Coordinates of C-alpha atoms and ligand atoms in Angstrom, one line a residue:
M1 CA 125.1 104.8 114.2
L2 CA 128.6 105.3 112.7
K3 CA 129.6 101.9 114.0
N4 CA 126.8 100.2 112.2
S5 CA 127.5 101.8 108.9
I6 CA 131.2 100.8 109.1
F7 CA 130.0 97.3 109.9
A8 CA 127.7 97.4 106.9
K9 CA 130.5 98.3 104.6
I10 CA 132.8 95.6 105.8
F11 CA 130.2 93.0 105.3
K12 CA 129.1 94.3 102.0
N13 CA 132.1 92.5 100.5
R14 CA 131.0 89.2 102.0
K15 CA 128.2 89.0 99.5
L16 CA 125.5 89.6 102.0
S17 CA 122.0 88.7 100.9
N18 CA 119.8 91.5 99.5
S19 CA 116.2 91.8 100.6
E20 CA 115.1 89.4 98.0
D21 CA 117.1 86.7 99.7
L22 CA 115.8 87.5 103.2
F23 CA 112.8 85.3 102.6
E24 CA 112.5 82.9 105.6
F25 CA 110.5 79.7 105.3
T26 CA 107.7 79.0 107.7
S27 CA 105.8 75.8 108.3
Y28 CA 102.2 74.9 109.1
I29 CA 100.1 71.9 109.8
P30 CA 97.5 71.7 107.1
K31 CA 93.8 71.3 108.2
N32 CA 90.6 70.3 106.5
I33 CA 92.2 69.3 103.2
I34 CA 89.8 67.9 100.7
Y35 CA 91.4 64.8 99.1
D36 CA 90.0 61.7 97.4
D37 CA 92.7 59.1 97.6
W38 CA 91.6 57.2 94.5
S39 CA 95.1 56.0 93.7
N40 CA 95.7 54.6 97.2
S41 CA 98.7 56.7 97.7
L42 CA 98.2 57.7 101.3
P43 CA 98.9 54.2 102.7
I44 CA 102.2 54.1 100.7
L45 CA 103.2 57.5 102.1
L46 CA 102.3 56.4 105.6
K47 CA 104.5 53.2 105.3
A48 CA 107.3 55.3 103.8
Y49 CA 107.1 57.7 106.7
E50 CA 107.1 54.8 109.2
K51 CA 110.4 53.6 107.7
K52 CA 111.7 57.1 106.9
I53 CA 112.2 56.2 103.2
F54 CA 111.9 59.4 101.1
V55 CA 109.3 59.6 98.4
L56 CA 109.2 60.9 94.9
I57 CA 105.8 61.7 93.3
I58 CA 105.8 61.8 89.5
G59 CA 103.0 63.1 87.5
P60 CA 101.7 66.0 85.3
K61 CA 100.6 69.3 86.7
G62 CA 97.3 69.3 88.4
T63 CA 97.0 65.6 89.2
G64 CA 96.8 66.3 93.0
K65 CA 100.4 65.8 94.0
T66 CA 100.5 68.9 96.3
T67 CA 97.1 68.1 97.7
L68 CA 98.1 64.6 98.5
V69 CA 101.2 65.8 100.5
R70 CA 99.0 68.3 102.4
K71 CA 96.5 65.6 103.3
F72 CA 99.4 63.4 104.4
A73 CA 100.8 66.2 106.7
E74 CA 97.3 66.7 108.1
I75 CA 97.0 63.0 108.9
I76 CA 100.3 62.7 110.7
K77 CA 99.9 66.1 112.2
K78 CA 103.4 67.3 111.3
P79 CA 104.4 70.8 110.1
L80 CA 105.0 71.1 106.4
Y81 CA 107.8 73.1 104.8
S82 CA 107.3 73.7 101.1
I83 CA 109.6 75.0 98.4
N84 CA 108.6 75.2 94.7
F85 CA 111.7 74.9 92.6
S86 CA 112.4 77.1 89.6
L87 CA 115.4 78.6 87.8
R88 CA 115.3 81.3 90.5
T89 CA 115.8 78.8 93.4
K90 CA 119.2 79.3 94.9
E91 CA 121.4 77.3 97.2
S92 CA 120.8 79.9 99.9
H93 CA 117.1 79.1 100.0
L94 CA 118.0 75.5 100.8
V95 CA 120.9 75.9 103.2
G96 CA 120.6 79.5 104.5
T97 CA 122.4 82.7 104.2
T98 CA 124.1 85.4 106.3
V99 CA 121.8 88.4 106.6
L100 CA 122.4 91.9 107.9
E101 CA 120.0 93.0 110.5
N102 CA 120.2 96.3 112.5
G103 CA 123.9 96.5 111.6
S104 CA 124.9 93.0 112.8
T105 CA 124.9 89.8 110.9
R106 CA 123.0 86.7 111.6
F107 CA 122.8 83.3 109.8
A108 CA 119.3 82.6 108.7
L109 CA 118.7 78.9 108.2
G110 CA 117.5 77.7 104.9
I111 CA 114.6 75.3 104.4
I112 CA 116.7 72.1 104.8
P113 CA 118.3 72.7 108.2
K114 CA 115.1 74.4 109.5
S115 CA 112.9 71.4 108.6
M116 CA 115.6 69.0 109.9
K117 CA 115.7 70.7 113.4
E118 CA 112.0 70.6 113.7
G119 CA 111.5 67.1 112.5
A120 CA 109.0 68.5 109.9
I121 CA 108.0 67.3 106.5
L122 CA 110.1 68.9 103.8
Y123 CA 108.2 69.1 100.5
L124 CA 110.4 69.7 97.4
D125 CA 107.9 70.7 94.7
E126 CA 108.7 70.4 91.0
L127 CA 112.3 69.5 91.8
N128 CA 113.2 68.9 88.2
A129 CA 112.7 72.6 87.4
A130 CA 115.8 73.5 89.4
E131 CA 119.4 74.4 88.2
P132 CA 121.9 71.6 88.4
D133 CA 124.1 73.3 91.0
V134 CA 121.2 73.6 93.4
L135 CA 120.4 69.9 93.0
L136 CA 124.0 69.0 93.8
R137 CA 123.7 70.7 97.2
L138 CA 120.5 69.0 97.8
D139 CA 122.0 65.6 97.0
E140 CA 124.6 66.2 99.6
A141 CA 122.0 67.0 102.3
L142 CA 119.9 64.0 101.6
D143 CA 122.5 61.3 102.1
D144 CA 122.1 58.6 104.8
R145 CA 123.8 60.6 107.5
R146 CA 120.8 62.9 107.7
E147 CA 122.8 65.9 108.5
I148 CA 123.9 69.0 106.8
V149 CA 127.2 70.9 107.1
L150 CA 126.8 74.6 106.8
K151 CA 130.1 76.3 105.9
E152 CA 128.2 79.4 104.7
A153 CA 127.6 80.4 108.3
G154 CA 131.2 81.7 108.7
E155 CA 132.1 78.9 111.1
T156 CA 131.2 75.3 110.3
I157 CA 127.8 74.3 111.7
I158 CA 126.5 70.8 111.6
V159 CA 122.7 70.4 111.8
K160 CA 121.5 66.9 112.5
A161 CA 118.0 65.9 111.5
H162 CA 115.4 65.2 114.1
P163 CA 114.3 61.5 113.8
D164 CA 110.9 62.6 112.5
W165 CA 112.4 64.5 109.6
F166 CA 110.9 63.4 106.3
V167 CA 111.3 64.4 102.6
I168 CA 108.8 64.2 99.7
A169 CA 109.7 65.5 96.3
T170 CA 107.6 65.9 93.1
I171 CA 108.7 66.0 89.5
N172 CA 106.7 66.8 86.3
P173 CA 107.2 64.6 83.2
L174 CA 109.9 65.8 80.9
S175 CA 107.4 66.9 78.4
H176 CA 106.6 69.9 80.7
A177 CA 108.3 73.1 79.8
G178 CA 111.4 73.9 81.8
T179 CA 111.9 70.4 83.2
K180 CA 115.2 68.6 83.2
E181 CA 116.2 65.0 83.9
L182 CA 117.1 64.5 87.6
P183 CA 120.6 63.2 88.1
P184 CA 120.5 59.4 89.0
Q185 CA 122.2 59.8 92.3
L186 CA 119.5 62.3 93.4
L187 CA 116.8 60.0 92.1
S188 CA 118.2 57.2 94.3
R189 CA 117.6 59.4 97.4
F190 CA 113.9 58.8 96.8
P191 CA 113.6 55.0 96.5
I192 CA 109.8 55.0 96.9
R193 CA 108.1 56.4 93.8
I194 CA 104.4 57.2 93.4
H195 CA 103.0 57.8 89.9
L196 CA 100.0 60.0 89.7
D197 CA 98.1 60.7 86.5
Y198 CA 94.7 62.1 85.6
P199 CA 92.0 60.0 87.1
P200 CA 89.4 58.0 85.1
I201 CA 86.3 60.0 84.2
E202 CA 84.0 58.7 86.9
I203 CA 86.6 59.5 89.6
E204 CA 87.3 63.0 88.2
K205 CA 83.6 63.6 88.4
R206 CA 83.6 62.5 92.0
I207 CA 86.5 64.8 92.8
V208 CA 85.1 67.8 91.1
K209 CA 81.8 67.4 92.9
M210 CA 83.7 67.6 96.2
Y211 CA 84.2 71.3 95.4
I212 CA 80.6 72.1 94.3
N213 CA 77.9 72.6 96.9
K214 CA 74.9 72.2 94.7
P215 CA 73.7 69.6 92.3
I216 CA 75.4 69.8 88.9
D217 CA 74.4 68.7 85.4
E218 CA 76.2 65.4 85.2
R219 CA 76.2 65.3 81.4
Q220 CA 77.8 68.7 81.1
L221 CA 80.5 67.8 83.6
E222 CA 81.2 64.6 81.7
L223 CA 81.5 66.5 78.4
A224 CA 84.0 68.9 80.0
I225 CA 86.1 66.0 81.4
I226 CA 86.0 64.2 78.0
L227 CA 87.3 67.5 76.4
A228 CA 90.0 67.8 79.1
N229 CA 91.1 64.2 78.5
K230 CA 91.3 64.8 74.7
L231 CA 93.5 67.9 75.4
R232 CA 95.6 66.0 77.9
E233 CA 96.2 63.2 75.3
A234 CA 97.1 65.8 72.7
A235 CA 99.5 67.6 75.0
K236 CA 101.1 64.2 75.9
V237 CA 102.1 63.7 72.3
E238 CA 103.0 67.4 72.0
D239 CA 100.2 68.2 69.5
I240 CA 99.2 71.1 71.7
Y241 CA 101.2 73.1 74.3
Y242 CA 99.0 72.9 77.4
S243 CA 97.5 70.1 79.4
P244 CA 94.4 71.1 81.4
S245 CA 94.4 70.0 85.1
I246 CA 91.8 68.9 87.5
R247 CA 91.8 72.6 88.6
E248 CA 90.3 73.4 85.2
T249 CA 87.5 70.9 85.4
I250 CA 86.7 72.2 88.9
A251 CA 86.6 75.8 87.5
F252 CA 84.3 74.6 84.7
A253 CA 81.9 73.0 87.2
K254 CA 81.9 76.1 89.4
L255 CA 81.0 78.3 86.4
I256 CA 78.1 76.2 85.2
S257 CA 76.8 75.7 88.7
S258 CA 76.6 79.5 88.9
G259 CA 74.5 79.5 85.8
L260 CA 76.9 80.1 82.9
D261 CA 76.2 78.4 79.6
P262 CA 78.4 75.2 79.4
R263 CA 79.8 76.0 76.0
V264 CA 80.8 79.5 77.1
A265 CA 82.3 78.0 80.2
A266 CA 84.2 75.5 78.1
E267 CA 85.6 78.3 75.9
I268 CA 86.7 80.4 78.9
V269 CA 88.3 77.5 80.8
F270 CA 89.6 75.2 78.1
A271 CA 90.0 77.1 74.8
N272 CA 91.1 80.7 75.5
V273 CA 94.4 79.7 77.1
Y274 CA 95.6 78.5 73.7
Y275 CA 95.5 82.0 72.2
Q276 CA 98.9 82.3 73.9
W277 CA 100.2 80.2 71.1
G278 CA 98.2 81.8 68.4
D279 CA 94.8 81.6 66.7
V280 CA 95.5 78.2 65.0
E281 CA 96.0 76.5 68.4
A282 CA 92.9 78.1 69.9
K283 CA 90.9 77.2 66.7
K284 CA 91.7 73.5 67.2
V285 CA 90.2 73.6 70.7
R286 CA 87.2 75.6 69.6
D287 CA 86.5 73.0 66.9
L288 CA 86.7 70.3 69.6
I289 CA 84.2 72.2 71.7
V290 CA 81.8 72.6 68.8
S291 CA 82.0 68.9 68.1
L292 CA 81.2 68.0 71.7
W293 CA 78.6 70.6 72.4
G294 CA 77.1 71.1 68.9
E295 CA 77.1 74.1 66.6
W296 CA 76.8 77.6 68.1
E297 CA 73.3 78.9 68.1
Ligands
LIG301 N1 92.4 63.4 94.5 C1 92.0 64.6 94.7 N2 91.1 64.9 95.6 C2 90.7 66.2 95.8 N3 91.1 67.2 95.0 C3 92.0 67.0 94.1 C4 92.5 65.7 93.8 N4 93.4 65.7 92.8 C5 93.4 67.0 92.4 N5 92.6 67.8 93.2 C6 92.4 69.2 93.0 O1 92.9 69.6 91.8 C7 93.7 70.8 91.8 C8 95.1 70.5 91.4 O2 95.8 69.7 92.4 P1 97.3 69.9 92.9 O3 97.4 69.2 94.1 O4 97.6 71.4 92.9 O5 98.0 69.2 91.7 P2 99.6 69.2 91.4 O6 100.3 69.5 92.6 O7 99.8 67.8 90.9 O8 99.9 70.2 90.3 C9 93.5 71.3 93.2 O9 92.5 72.2 93.3 C10 93.2 70.1 94.0 O10 92.5 70.4 95.2
LIG302 MG1 101.8 71.0 92.9

């Protein structure tokens, strides 16, 4: 195995990826996704797909953006590649990287060329949490030629997108921690924009009930959604640090449907998270709970 070890040494200098970078993206066609299209977003996505105009979904966390995209992929029966952007997302995740395998090197395609070749849906989640240099590379890949030039592969490789290739991105409002403004040229790659917000009370009730398989105390569920909406409003104007999502109202409903006292469930789901920012924050929310559910016995 001498040959291999020499090989390994030579390639060490070429900044080969370490095991952390070896992550290879896979796709799947979602099935049985529960989604209530209350905002009529699916018809817009289907039209955009027909014309292959890329879509940007804007909205706070937990308003159903990811679930909408999964439902859409299920409907059109196309594989979905997803990447959730953060400060740790690197260019190599997007375009690919040279990896060392059994002593020889191989270029592992990143999520962009992989999805392009397959004619899959590329889902760029929370795009505005990425570093600017990563976004720059993405911008290049999303231009009208629908191809990507990979110089990283040693030789120059051009990957052309299959005609079915489609891209959907999401961004969180700038009030969310860690978000940055998207550069205008990148925004312009997504000319169709869908705005998703928290639903009206009656619709949120309907959505939550889709996840519960027994009858639930409507009044208690309504109180929890009223509380969630008050907290969402407060978070919007930065009075508090956290905005509860539909995931939280679903969790509340599951707890009370399994017999937990609603006020205790409200504390667990809605109040305790604020201890992260100290007792004063949590106290504000506990007071709200008391005002909605009455004094503690
Ligand atoms: N319209 C909807 N229909 C069904 N479930 C929904 C809907 N909106 C949100 N949810 C549920 O709320 C939770 C958060 O949704 P998610 O898609 O992860 O939000 P986001 O991607 O905007 O953060 C999930 O459990 C999801 O299934
Ligand atoms: Mg999401």
